[in-house]
PDB file of C-alpha atoms in Angstrom:
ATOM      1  CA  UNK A   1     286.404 131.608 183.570  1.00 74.00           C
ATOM      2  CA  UNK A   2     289.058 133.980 183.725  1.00 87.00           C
ATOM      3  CA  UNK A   3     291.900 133.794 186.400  1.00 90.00           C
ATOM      4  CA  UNK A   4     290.595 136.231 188.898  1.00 92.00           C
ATOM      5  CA  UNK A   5     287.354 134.389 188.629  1.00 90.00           C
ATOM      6  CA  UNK A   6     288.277 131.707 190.361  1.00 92.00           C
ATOM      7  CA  UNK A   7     290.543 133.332 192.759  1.00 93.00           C
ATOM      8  CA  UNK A   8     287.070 135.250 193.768  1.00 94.00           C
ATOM      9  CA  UNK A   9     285.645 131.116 194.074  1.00 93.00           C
ATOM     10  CA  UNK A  10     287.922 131.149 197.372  1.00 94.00           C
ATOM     11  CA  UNK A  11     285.376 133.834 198.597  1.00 95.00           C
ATOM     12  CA  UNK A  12     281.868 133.574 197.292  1.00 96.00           C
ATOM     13  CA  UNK A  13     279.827 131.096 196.862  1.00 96.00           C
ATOM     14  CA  UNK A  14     278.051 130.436 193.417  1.00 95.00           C
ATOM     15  CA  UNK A  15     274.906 132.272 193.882  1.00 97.00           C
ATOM     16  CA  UNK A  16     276.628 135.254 195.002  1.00 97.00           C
ATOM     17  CA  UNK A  17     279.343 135.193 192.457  1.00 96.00           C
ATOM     18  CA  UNK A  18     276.117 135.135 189.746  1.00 96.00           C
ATOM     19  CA  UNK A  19     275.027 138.402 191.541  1.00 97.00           C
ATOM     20  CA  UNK A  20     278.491 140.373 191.150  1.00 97.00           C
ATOM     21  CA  UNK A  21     279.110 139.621 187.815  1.00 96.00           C
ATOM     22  CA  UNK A  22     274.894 140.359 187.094  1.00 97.00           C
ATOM     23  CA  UNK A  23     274.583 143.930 189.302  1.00 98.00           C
ATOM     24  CA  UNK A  24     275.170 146.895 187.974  1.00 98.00           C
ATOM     25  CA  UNK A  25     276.907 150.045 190.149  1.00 98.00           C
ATOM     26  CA  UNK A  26     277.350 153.686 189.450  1.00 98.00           C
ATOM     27  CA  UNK A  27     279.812 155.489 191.495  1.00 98.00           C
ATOM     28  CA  UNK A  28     279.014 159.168 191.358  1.00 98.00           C
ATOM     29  CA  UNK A  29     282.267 161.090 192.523  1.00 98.00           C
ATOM     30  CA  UNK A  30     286.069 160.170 192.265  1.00 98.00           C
ATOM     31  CA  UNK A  31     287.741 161.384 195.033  1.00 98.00           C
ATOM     32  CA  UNK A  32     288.687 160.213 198.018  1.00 97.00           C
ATOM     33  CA  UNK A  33     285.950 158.259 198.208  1.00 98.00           C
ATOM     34  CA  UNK A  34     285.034 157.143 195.499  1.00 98.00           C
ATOM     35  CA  UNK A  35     288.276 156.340 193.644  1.00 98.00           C
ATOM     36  CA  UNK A  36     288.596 153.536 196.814  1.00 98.00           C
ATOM     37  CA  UNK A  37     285.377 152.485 196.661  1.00 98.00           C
ATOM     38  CA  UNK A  38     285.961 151.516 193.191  1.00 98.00           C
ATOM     39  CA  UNK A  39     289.036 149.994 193.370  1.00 98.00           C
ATOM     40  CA  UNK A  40     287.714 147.883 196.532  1.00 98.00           C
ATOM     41  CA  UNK A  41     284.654 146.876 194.662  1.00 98.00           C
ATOM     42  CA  UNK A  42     286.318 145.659 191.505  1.00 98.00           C
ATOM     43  CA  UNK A  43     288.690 143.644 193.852  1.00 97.00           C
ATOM     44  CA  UNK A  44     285.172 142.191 195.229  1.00 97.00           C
ATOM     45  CA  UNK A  45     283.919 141.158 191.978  1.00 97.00           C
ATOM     46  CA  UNK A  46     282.115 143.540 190.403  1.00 98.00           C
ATOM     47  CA  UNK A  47     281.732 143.112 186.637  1.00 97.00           C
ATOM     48  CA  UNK A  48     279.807 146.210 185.735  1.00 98.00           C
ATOM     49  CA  UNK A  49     281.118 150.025 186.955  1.00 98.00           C
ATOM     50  CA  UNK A  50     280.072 153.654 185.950  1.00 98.00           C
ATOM     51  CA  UNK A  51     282.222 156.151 187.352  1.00 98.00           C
ATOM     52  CA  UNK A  52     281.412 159.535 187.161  1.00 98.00           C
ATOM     53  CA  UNK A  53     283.120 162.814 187.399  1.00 98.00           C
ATOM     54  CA  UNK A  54     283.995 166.028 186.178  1.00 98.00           C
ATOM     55  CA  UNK A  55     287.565 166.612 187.809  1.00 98.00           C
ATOM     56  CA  UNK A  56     291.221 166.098 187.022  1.00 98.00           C
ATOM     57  CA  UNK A  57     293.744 164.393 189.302  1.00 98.00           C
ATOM     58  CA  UNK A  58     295.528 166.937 191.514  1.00 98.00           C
ATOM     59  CA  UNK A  59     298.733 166.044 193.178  1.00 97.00           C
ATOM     60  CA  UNK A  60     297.426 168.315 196.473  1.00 95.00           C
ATOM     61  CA  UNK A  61     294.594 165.384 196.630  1.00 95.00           C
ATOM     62  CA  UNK A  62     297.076 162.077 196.641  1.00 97.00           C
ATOM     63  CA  UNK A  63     297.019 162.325 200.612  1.00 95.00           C
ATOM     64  CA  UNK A  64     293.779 160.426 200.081  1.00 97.00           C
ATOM     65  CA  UNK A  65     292.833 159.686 196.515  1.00 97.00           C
ATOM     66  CA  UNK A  66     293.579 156.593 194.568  1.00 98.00           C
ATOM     67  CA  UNK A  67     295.572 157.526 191.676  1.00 98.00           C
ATOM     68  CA  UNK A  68     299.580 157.755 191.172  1.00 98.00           C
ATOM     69  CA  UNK A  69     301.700 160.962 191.104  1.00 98.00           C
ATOM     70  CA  UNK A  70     302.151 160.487 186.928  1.00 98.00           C
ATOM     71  CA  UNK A  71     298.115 160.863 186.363  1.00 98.00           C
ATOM     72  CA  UNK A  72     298.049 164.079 187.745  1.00 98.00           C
ATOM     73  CA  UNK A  73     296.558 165.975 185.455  1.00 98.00           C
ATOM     74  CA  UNK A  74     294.424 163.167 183.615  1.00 98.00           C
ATOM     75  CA  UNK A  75     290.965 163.366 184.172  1.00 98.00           C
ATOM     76  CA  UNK A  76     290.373 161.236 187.082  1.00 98.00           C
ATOM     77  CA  UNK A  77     287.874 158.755 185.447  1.00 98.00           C
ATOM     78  CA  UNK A  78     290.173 158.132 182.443  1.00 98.00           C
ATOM     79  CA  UNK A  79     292.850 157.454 185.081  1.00 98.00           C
ATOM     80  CA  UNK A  80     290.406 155.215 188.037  1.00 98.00           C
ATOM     81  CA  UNK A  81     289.695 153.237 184.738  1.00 98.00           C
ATOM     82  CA  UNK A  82     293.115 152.811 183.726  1.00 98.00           C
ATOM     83  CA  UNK A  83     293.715 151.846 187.475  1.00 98.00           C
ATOM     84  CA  UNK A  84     290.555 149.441 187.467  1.00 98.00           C
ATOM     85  CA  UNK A  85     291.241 147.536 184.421  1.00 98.00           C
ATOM     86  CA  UNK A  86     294.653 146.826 186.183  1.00 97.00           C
ATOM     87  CA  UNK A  87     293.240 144.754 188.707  1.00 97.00           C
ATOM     88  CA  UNK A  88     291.004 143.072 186.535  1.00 96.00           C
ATOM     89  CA  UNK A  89     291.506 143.396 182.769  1.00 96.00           C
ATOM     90  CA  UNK A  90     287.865 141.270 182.541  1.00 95.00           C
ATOM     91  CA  UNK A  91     286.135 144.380 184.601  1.00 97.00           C
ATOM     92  CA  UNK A  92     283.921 146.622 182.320  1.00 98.00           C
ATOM     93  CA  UNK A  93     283.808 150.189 183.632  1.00 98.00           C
ATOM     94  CA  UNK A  94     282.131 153.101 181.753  1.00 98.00           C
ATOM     95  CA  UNK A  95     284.180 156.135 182.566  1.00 98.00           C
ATOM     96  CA  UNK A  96     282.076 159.518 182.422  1.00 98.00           C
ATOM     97  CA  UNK A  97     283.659 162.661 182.424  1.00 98.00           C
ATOM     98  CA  UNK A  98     280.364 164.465 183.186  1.00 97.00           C
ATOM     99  CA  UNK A  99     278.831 166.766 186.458  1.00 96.00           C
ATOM    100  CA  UNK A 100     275.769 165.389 187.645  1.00 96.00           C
ATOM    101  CA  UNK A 101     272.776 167.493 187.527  1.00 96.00           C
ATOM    102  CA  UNK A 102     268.846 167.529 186.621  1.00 96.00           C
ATOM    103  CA  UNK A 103     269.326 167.299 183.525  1.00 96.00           C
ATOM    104  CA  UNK A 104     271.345 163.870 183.467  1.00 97.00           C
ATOM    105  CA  UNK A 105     271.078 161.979 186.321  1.00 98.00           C
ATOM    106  CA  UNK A 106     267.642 160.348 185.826  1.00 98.00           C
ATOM    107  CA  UNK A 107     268.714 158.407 183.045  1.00 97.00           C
ATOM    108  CA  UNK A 108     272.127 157.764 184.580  1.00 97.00           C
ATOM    109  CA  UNK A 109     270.516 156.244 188.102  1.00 98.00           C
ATOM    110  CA  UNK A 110     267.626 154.074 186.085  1.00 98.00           C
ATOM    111  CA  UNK A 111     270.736 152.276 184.244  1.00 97.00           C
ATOM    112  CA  UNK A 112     271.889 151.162 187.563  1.00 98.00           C
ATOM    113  CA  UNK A 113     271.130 148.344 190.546  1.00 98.00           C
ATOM    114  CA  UNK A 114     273.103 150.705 193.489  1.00 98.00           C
ATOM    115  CA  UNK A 115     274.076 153.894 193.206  1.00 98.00           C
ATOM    116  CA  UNK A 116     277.085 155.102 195.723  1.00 98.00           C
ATOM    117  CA  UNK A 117     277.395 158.622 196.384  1.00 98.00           C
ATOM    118  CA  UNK A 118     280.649 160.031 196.905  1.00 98.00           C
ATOM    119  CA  UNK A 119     280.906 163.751 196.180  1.00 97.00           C
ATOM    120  CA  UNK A 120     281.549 166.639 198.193  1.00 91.00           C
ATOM    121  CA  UNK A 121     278.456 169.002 197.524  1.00 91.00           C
ATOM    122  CA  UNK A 122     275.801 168.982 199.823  1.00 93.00           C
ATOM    123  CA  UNK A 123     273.235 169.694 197.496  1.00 95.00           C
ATOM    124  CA  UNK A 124     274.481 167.047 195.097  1.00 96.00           C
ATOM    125  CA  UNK A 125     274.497 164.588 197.879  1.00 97.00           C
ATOM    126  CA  UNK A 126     270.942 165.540 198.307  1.00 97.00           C
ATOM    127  CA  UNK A 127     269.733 165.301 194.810  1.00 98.00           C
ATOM    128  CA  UNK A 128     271.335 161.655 194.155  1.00 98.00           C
ATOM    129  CA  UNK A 129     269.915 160.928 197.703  1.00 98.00           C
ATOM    130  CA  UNK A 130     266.058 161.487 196.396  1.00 98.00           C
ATOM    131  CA  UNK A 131     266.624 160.547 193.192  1.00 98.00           C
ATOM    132  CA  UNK A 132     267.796 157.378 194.308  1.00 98.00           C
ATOM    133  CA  UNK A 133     265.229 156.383 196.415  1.00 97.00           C
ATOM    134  CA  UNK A 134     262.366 158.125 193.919  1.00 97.00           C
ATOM    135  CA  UNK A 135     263.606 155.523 191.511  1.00 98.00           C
ATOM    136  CA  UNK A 136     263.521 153.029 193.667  1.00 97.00           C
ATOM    137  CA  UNK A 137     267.143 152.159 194.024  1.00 98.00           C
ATOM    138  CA  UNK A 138     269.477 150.864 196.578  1.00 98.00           C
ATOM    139  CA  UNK A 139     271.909 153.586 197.592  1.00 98.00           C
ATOM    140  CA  UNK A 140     274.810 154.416 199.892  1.00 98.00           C
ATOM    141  CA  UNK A 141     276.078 157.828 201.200  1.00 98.00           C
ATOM    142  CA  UNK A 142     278.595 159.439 203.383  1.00 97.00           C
ATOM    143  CA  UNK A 143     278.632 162.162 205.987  1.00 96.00           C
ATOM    144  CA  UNK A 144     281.624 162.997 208.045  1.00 93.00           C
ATOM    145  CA  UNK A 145     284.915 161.761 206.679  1.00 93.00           C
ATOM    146  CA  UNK A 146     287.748 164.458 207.570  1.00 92.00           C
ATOM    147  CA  UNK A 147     290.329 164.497 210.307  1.00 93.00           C
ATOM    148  CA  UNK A 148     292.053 162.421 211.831  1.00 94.00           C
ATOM    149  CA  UNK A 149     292.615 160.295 215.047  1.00 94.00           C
ATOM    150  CA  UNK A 150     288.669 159.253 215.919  1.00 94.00           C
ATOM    151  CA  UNK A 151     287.617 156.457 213.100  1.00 96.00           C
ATOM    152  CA  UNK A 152     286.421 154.440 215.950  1.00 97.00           C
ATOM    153  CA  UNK A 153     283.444 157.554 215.610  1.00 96.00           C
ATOM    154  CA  UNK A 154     282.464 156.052 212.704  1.00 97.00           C
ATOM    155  CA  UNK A 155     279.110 154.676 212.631  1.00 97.00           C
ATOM    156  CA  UNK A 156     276.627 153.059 209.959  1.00 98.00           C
ATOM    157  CA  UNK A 157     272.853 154.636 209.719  1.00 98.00           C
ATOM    158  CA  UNK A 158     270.320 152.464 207.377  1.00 98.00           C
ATOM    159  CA  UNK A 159     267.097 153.033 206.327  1.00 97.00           C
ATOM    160  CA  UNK A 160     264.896 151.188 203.525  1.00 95.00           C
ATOM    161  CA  UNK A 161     267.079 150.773 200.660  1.00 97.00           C
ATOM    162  CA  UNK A 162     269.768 153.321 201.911  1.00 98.00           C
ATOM    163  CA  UNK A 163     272.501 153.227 204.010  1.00 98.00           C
ATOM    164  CA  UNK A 164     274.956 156.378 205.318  1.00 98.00           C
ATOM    165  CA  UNK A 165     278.210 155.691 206.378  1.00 98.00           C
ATOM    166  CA  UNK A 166     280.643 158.522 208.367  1.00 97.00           C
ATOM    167  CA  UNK A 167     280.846 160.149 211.910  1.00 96.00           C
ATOM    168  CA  UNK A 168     277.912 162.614 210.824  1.00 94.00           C
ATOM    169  CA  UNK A 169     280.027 165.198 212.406  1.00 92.00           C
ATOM    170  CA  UNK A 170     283.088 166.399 210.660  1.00 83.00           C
ATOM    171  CA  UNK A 171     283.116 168.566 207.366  1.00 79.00           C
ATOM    172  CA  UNK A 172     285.633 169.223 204.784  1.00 74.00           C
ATOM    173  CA  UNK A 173     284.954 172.668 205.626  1.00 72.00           C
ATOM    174  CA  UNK A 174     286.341 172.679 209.178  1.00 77.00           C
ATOM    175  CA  UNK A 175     288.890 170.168 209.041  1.00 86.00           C
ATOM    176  CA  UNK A 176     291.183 168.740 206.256  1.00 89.00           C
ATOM    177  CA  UNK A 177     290.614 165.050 204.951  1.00 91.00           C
ATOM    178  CA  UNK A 178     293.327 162.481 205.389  1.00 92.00           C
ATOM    179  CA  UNK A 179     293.939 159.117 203.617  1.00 93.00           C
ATOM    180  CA  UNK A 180     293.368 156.865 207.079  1.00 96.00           C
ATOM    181  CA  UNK A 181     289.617 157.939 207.634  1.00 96.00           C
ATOM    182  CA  UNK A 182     288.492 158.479 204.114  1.00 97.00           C
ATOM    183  CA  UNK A 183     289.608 155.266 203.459  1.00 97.00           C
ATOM    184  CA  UNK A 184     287.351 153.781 206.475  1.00 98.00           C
ATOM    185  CA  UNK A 185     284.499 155.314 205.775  1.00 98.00           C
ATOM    186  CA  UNK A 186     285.166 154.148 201.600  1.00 98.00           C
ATOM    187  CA  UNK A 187     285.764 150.691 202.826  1.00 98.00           C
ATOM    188  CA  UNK A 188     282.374 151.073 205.155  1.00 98.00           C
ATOM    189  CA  UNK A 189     280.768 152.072 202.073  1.00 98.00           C
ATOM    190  CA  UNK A 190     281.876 149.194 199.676  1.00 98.00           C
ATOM    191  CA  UNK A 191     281.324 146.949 202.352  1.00 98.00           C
ATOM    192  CA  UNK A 192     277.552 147.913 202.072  1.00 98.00           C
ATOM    193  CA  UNK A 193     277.015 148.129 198.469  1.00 98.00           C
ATOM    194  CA  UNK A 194     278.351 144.191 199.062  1.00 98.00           C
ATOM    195  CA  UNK A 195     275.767 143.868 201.572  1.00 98.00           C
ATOM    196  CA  UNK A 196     272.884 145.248 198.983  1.00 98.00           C
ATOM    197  CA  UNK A 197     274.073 143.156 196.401  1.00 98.00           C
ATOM    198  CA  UNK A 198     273.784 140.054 198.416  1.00 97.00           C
ATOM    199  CA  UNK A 199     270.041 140.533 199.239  1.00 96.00           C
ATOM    200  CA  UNK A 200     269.366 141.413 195.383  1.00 95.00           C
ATOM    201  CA  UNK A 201     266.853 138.893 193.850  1.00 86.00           C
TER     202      UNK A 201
END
C-alpha cells in the first residue's frame, strides 16, 4: 500500500476505498473543467483516468485551467497527465489526444464506469449526454459556468444515472469564464462522480 493510500485511509472507509481504486472514469474535455475535475478526483482516489482532448495549453486560458505557464503549448492531456502523476505517481491515466465524435466515442464510453463531460460544444455535450445514458452509464454534465460574482446560483439537477451541475443560465458566449466559478461548478462535478461511485455495486 503505497503512501497516499493510506493517507486516503484517514477518509474512506474500506469498502469505498475498494470502489476508487476498482471504477473506471473518462473525462471528456480538458479545460477549465475538466483539467480540475481531474486533478480533484485523483486527489480523491481514483486509480483509473482517461482524459480526452484535442487542444494545446494556451496561456490566454490559465485564468481558469489547471496547467502552469511552462506547458503552454503542450498538448493539454500530455501536460494534465504530467500534472496527475504528480500527485500520485501510483495513479494510471490514459492520456488521449483525440476529438470525440461518432466514430469513436462508443468504444471509448463502454470502457468506462462514469463518464464526465466537460467540453464546450453544445452538440458534443449532447452526443456524450445520449450516448451515455444509451449505454447505460453513469454520467455528469455542466451548463452555466461563466462570470463571475453569483456561484451561490449554482444548483445541482439529477436524473436516473445523470447529474448536471451549473447555473443553467450563463454561456461562454455572453460572458467570459473565470477561475472562481469554473472551479465550483468542477468541484460540484467531482463531488458527484464521488457520489456515483459510492452507490456502484
Amino acid at each position: 500500500m503505497s503512501l497516499f493510500d493510506l493517507m486516503l485511509k484517514n477518509y474512506f472507509d474500506e469498502k469505498m476505498l475498494e470502489k476508487l481504486s476498482k471504477v473506471k472514469i473518462l473525462v471528456i474535455g480538458c479545460g477549465g473543467l475538466g483539467s480540475n475535475i481531474a486533478v480533484m478526483l485523483v486527489r480523491s482516489g481514483v486509480k483509473n483516468l482517461t482524459i480526452v482532448d484535442f487542444d494545446k495549453v494556451d496561456i490566454s486560458n490559465l485564468n481558469r485551467q489547471n496547467y502552469f505557464f511552462y506547458q503552454t503549448g503542450q498538448e493539454k492531456v500530455s501536460a494534465l497527465k504530467d500534472i496527475l502523476e504528480k500527485i500520485n505517481p501510483y495513479v494510471a491515466v490514459k492520456a488521449l489526444n483525440m476529438k470525440i465524435d461518432e466514430s469513436n466515442i462508443d468504444d471509448l464510453i463502454l470502457q468506462h464506469d462514469i463518464i464526465v463531460e466537460a467540453v464546450d460544444g453544445e452538440q458534443t455535450k449532447m452526443l456524450i449526454f445520449k450516448k451515455a445514458i444509451d449505454h447505460g452509464k453513469k454520467v455528469v454534465l455542466a451548463s452555466g459556468v461563466a462570470g463571475f460574482g453569483d456561484c451561490e446560483n449554482i444548483k445541482i439537477k439529477r436524473g436516473k444515472n445523470f447529474s448536471v451541475v451549473g447555473d443553467f443560465v450563463t454561456s461562454i458566449k455572453e460572458k467570459k469564464p473565470l477561475a472562481p466559478k469554473v472551479m465550483a461548478v468542477a468541484a460540484m462535478q467531482a463531488d458527484e462522480v464521488l457520489r456515483m461511485v459510492s452507490e456502484l455495486e
